[in-house]
PDB file of C-alpha atoms in Angstrom:
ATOM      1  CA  UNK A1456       0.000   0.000   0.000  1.00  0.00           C
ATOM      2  CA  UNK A1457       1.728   3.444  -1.521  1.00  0.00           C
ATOM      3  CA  UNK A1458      -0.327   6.297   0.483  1.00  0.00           C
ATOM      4  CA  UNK A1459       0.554   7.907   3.721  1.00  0.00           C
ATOM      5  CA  UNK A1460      -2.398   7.334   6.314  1.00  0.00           C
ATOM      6  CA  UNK A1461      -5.919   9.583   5.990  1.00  0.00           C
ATOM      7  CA  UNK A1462      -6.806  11.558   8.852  1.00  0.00           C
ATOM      8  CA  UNK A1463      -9.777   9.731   9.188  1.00  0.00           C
ATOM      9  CA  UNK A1464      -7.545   7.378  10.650  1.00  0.00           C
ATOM     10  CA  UNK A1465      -6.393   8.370  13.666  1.00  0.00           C
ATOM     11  CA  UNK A1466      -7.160  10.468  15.921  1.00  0.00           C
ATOM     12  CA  UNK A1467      -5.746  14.555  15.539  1.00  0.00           C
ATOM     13  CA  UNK A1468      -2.794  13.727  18.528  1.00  0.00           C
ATOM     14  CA  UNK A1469      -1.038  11.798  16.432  1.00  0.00           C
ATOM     15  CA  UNK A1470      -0.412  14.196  13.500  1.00  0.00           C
ATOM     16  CA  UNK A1471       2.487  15.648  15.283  1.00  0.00           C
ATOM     17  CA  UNK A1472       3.910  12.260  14.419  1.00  0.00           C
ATOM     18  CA  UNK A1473       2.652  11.331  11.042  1.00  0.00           C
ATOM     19  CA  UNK A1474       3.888  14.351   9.855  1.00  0.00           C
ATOM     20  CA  UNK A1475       7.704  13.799  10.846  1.00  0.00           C
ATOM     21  CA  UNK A1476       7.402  10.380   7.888  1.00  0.00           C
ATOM     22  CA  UNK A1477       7.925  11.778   5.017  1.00  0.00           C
ATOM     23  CA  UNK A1478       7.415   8.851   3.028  1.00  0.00           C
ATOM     24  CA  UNK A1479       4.165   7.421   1.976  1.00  0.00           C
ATOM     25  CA  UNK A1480       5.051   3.661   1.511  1.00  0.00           C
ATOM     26  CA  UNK A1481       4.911   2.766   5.010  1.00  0.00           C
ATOM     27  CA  UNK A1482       7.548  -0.432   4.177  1.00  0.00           C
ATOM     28  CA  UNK A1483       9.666   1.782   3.051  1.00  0.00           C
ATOM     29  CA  UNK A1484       9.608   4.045   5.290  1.00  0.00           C
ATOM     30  CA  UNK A1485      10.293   0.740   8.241  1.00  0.00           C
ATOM     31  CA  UNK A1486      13.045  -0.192   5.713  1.00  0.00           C
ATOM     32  CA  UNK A1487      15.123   2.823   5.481  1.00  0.00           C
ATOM     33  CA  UNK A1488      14.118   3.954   8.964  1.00  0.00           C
ATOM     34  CA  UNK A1489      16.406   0.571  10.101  1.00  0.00           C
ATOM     35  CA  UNK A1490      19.520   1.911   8.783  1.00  0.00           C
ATOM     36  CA  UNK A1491      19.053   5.452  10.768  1.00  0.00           C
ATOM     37  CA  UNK A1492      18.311   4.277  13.312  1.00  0.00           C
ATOM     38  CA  UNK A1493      21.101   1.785  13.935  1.00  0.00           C
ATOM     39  CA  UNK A1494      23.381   5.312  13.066  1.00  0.00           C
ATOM     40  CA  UNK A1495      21.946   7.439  14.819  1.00  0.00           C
ATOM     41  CA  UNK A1496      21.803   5.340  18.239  1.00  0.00           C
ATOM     42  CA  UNK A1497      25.111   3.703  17.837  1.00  0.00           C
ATOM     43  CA  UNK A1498      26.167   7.459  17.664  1.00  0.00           C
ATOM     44  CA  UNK A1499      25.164   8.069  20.835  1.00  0.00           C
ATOM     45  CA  UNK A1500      28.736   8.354  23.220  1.00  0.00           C
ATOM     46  CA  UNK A1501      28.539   6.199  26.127  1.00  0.00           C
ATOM     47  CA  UNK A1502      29.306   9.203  28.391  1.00  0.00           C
ATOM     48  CA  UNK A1503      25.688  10.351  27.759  1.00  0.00           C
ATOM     49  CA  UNK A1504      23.879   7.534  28.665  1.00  0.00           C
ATOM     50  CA  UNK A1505      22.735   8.680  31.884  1.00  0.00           C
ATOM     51  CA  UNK A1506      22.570  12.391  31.421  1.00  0.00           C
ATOM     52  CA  UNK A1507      19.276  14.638  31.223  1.00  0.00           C
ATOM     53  CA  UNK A1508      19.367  18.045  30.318  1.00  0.00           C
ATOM     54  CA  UNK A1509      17.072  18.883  33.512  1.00  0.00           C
ATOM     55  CA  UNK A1510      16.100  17.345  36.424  1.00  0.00           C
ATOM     56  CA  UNK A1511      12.644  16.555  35.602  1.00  0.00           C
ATOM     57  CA  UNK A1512      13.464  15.081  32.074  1.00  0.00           C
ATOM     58  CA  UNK A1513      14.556  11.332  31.108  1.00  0.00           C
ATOM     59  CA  UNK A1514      18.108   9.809  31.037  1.00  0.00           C
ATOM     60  CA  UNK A1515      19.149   9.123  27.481  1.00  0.00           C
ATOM     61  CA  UNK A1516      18.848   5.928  28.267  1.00  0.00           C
ATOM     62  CA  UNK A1517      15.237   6.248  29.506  1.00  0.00           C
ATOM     63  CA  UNK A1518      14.194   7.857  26.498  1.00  0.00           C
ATOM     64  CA  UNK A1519      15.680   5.039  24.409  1.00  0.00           C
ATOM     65  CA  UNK A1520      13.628   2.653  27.047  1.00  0.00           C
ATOM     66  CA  UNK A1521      10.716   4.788  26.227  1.00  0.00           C
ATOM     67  CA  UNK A1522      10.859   4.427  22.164  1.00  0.00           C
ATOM     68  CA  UNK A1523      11.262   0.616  22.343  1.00  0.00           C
ATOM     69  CA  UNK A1524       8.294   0.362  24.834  1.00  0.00           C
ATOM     70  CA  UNK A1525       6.281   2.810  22.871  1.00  0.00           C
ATOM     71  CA  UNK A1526       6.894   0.828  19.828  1.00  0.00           C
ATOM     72  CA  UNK A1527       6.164  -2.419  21.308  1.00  0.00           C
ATOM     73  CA  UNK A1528       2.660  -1.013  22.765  1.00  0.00           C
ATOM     74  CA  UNK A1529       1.803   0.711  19.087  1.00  0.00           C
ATOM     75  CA  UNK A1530       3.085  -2.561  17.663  1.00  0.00           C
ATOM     76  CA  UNK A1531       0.728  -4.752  19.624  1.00  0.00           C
ATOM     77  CA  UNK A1532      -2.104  -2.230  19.028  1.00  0.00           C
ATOM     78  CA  UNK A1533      -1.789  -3.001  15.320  1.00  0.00           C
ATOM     79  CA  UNK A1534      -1.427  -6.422  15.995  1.00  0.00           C
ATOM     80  CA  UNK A1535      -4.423  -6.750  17.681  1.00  0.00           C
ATOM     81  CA  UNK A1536      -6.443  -4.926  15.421  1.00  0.00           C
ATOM     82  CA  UNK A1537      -5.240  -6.113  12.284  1.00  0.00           C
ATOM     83  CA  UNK A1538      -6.934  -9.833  14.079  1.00  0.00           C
ATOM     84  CA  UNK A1539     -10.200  -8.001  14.061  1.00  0.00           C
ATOM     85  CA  UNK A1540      -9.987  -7.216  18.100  1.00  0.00           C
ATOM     86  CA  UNK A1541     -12.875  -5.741  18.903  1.00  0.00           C
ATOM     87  CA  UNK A1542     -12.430  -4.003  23.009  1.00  0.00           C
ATOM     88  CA  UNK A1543     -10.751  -0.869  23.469  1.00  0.00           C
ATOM     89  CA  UNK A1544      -7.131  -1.368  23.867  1.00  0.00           C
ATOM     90  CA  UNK A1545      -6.461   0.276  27.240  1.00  0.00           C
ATOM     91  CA  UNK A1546      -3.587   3.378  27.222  1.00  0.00           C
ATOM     92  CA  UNK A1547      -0.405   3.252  29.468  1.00  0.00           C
ATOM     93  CA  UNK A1548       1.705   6.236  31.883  1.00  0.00           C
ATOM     94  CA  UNK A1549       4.770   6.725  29.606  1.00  0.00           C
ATOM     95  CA  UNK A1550       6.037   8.583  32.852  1.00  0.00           C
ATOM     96  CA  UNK A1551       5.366   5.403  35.026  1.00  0.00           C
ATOM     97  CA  UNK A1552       6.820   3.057  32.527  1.00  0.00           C
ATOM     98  CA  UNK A1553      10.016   5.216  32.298  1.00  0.00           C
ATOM     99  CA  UNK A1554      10.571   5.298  36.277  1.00  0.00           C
ATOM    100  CA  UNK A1555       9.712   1.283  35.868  1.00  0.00           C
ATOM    101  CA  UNK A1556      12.390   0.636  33.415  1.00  0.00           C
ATOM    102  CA  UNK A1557      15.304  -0.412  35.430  1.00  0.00           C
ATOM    103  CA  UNK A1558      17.549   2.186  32.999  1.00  0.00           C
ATOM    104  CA  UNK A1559      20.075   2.627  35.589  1.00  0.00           C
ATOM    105  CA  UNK A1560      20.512  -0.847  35.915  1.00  0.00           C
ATOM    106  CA  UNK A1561      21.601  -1.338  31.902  1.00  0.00           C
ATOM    107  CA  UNK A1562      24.484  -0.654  29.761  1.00  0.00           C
ATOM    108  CA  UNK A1563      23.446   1.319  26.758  1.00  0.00           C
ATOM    109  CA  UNK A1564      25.058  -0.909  24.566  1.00  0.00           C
ATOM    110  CA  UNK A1565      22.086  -3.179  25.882  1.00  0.00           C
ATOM    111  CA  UNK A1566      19.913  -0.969  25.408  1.00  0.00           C
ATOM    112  CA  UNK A1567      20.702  -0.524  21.498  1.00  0.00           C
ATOM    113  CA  UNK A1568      20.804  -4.294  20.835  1.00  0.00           C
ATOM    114  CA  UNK A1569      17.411  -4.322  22.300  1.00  0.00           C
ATOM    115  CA  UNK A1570      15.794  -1.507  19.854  1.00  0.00           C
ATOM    116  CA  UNK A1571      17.874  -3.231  17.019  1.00  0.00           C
ATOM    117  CA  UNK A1572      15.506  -6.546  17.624  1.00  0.00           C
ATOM    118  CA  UNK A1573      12.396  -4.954  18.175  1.00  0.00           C
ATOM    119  CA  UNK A1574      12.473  -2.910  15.324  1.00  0.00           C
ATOM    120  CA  UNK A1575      13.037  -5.902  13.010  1.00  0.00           C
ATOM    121  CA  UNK A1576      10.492  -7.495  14.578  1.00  0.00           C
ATOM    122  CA  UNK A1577       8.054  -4.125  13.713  1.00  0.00           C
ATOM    123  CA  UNK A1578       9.399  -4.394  10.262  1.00  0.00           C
ATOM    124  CA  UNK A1579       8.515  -8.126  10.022  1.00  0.00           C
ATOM    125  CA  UNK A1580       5.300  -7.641  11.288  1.00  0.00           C
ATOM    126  CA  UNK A1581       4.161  -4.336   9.317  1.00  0.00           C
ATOM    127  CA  UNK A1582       5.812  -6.165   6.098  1.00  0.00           C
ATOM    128  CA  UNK A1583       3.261  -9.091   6.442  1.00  0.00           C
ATOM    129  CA  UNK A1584       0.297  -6.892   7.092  1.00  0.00           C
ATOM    130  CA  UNK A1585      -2.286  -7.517   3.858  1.00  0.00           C
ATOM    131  CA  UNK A1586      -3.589  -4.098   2.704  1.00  0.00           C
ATOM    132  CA  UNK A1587      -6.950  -4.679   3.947  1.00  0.00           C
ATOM    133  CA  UNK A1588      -4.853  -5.392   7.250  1.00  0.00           C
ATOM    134  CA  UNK A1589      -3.439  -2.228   6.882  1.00  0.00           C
ATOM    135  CA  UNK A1590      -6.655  -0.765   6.827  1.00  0.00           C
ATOM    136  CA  UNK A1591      -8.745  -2.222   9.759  1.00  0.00           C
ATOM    137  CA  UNK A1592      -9.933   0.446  12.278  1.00  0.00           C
ATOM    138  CA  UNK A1593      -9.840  -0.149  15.959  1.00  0.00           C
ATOM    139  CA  UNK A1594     -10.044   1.385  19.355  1.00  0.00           C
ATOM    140  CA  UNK A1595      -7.097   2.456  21.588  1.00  0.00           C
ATOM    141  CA  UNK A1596      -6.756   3.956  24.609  1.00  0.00           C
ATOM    142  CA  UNK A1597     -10.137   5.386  23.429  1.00  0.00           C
ATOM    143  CA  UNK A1598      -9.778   6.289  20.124  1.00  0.00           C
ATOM    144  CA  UNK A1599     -10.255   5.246  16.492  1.00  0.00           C
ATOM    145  CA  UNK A1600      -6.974   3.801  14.773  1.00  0.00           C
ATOM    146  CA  UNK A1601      -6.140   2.325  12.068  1.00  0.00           C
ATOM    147  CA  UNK A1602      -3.075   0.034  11.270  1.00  0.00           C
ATOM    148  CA  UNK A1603      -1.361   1.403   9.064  1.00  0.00           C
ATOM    149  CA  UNK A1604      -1.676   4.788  10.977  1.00  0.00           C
ATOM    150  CA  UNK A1605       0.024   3.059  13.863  1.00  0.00           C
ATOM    151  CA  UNK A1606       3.262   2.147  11.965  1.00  0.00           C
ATOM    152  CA  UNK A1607       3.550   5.824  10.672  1.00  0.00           C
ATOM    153  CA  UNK A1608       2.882   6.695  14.825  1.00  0.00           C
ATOM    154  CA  UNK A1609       5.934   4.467  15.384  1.00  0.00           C
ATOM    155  CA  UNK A1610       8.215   6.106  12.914  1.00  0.00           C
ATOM    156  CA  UNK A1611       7.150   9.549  13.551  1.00  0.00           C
ATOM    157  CA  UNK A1612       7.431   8.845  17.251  1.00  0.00           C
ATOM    158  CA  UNK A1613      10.791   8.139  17.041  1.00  0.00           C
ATOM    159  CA  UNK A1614      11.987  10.948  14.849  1.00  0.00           C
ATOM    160  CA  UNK A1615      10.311  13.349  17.228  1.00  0.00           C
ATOM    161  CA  UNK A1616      12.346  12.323  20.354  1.00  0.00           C
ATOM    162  CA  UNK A1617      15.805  11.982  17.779  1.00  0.00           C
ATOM    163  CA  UNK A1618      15.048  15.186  17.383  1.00  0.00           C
ATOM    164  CA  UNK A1619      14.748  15.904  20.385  1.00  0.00           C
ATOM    165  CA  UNK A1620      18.462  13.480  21.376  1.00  0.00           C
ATOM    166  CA  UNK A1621      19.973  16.041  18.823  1.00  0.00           C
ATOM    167  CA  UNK A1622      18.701  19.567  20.093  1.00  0.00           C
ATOM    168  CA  UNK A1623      18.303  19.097  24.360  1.00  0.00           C
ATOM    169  CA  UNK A1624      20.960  16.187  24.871  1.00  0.00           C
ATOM    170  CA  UNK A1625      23.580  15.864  22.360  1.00  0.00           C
ATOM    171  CA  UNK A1626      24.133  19.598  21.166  1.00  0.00           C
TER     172      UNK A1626
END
């Protein structure tokens, strides 16, 4: 399927996500999304792991935490739905699941292998999604979503808070 998500399918939060994808094949925009990623974590120096730029913000490493848990929530949203689930997927604390994630106990190098795997697993599982897949609406955390919108979420996600790496913790 060649066309970026409508806004019909998701709900108006999430367009300050879609709009960081700038391609419209969502496979190819997995695909090449691999190879930045891998460069721009692996950039990351070690000395920055556990630094945040203020005392109420995340640990590099907690942000990293946060992407792969993000991705493996949006991930199982689309999963779900794409196997005709029909109950409201519940939502999740982002804030509670980054105090939760035991970042101080793991090396970033960790860390990286661990978004390395789940992202080819995203990538498998967005690559095997039929078009009508693609297309199936559901519910989560109370609103209407569709499948394909949630892999552009993932994406867009992530180059939101690389954006953010580059400009509050590694300028």
């Amino acid at each position: 399927m060649n066309m970026k998500t409508s806004v019909t399918e998701y709900a108006a939060y999430y367009q300050q996500y879609i709009d960081h994808v700038k391609n419209d094949d969502l496979n190819e925009a997995f695909e090449s999304s691999k190879l930045s990623l891998q460069t721009f974590i692996k950039s990351i120096p070690a000395v920055m792991a556990d630094f945040k730029y203020a005392d109420n913000k995340w640990t590099v490493k907690q942000l990293l935490l946060h992407l792969i848990d993000c991705e493996r929530i949006f991930a199982y949203r689309a999963l779900s739905i794409s196997r005709g689930e029909q109950q409201n997927l519940i939502g999740y604390d982002d804030e509670v699941y980054a105090a939760n994630c035991g970042a101080e106990h793991r090396t970033l190098i960790s860390i990286i292998d661990e978004y390395l795997v789940v992202r080819q697993s995203t990538i498998l599982l967005f690559t095997n999604f039929t078009d009508a897949q693609l297309l199936k609406m559901g519910w989560a955390n109370n609103t209407n979503v569709s499948v394909r919108a949630l892999g552009f979420v993932i994406l867009g996600h992530e180059k939101h808070h690389f954006k953010v790496l580059t400009e509050k913790y590694l300028s």
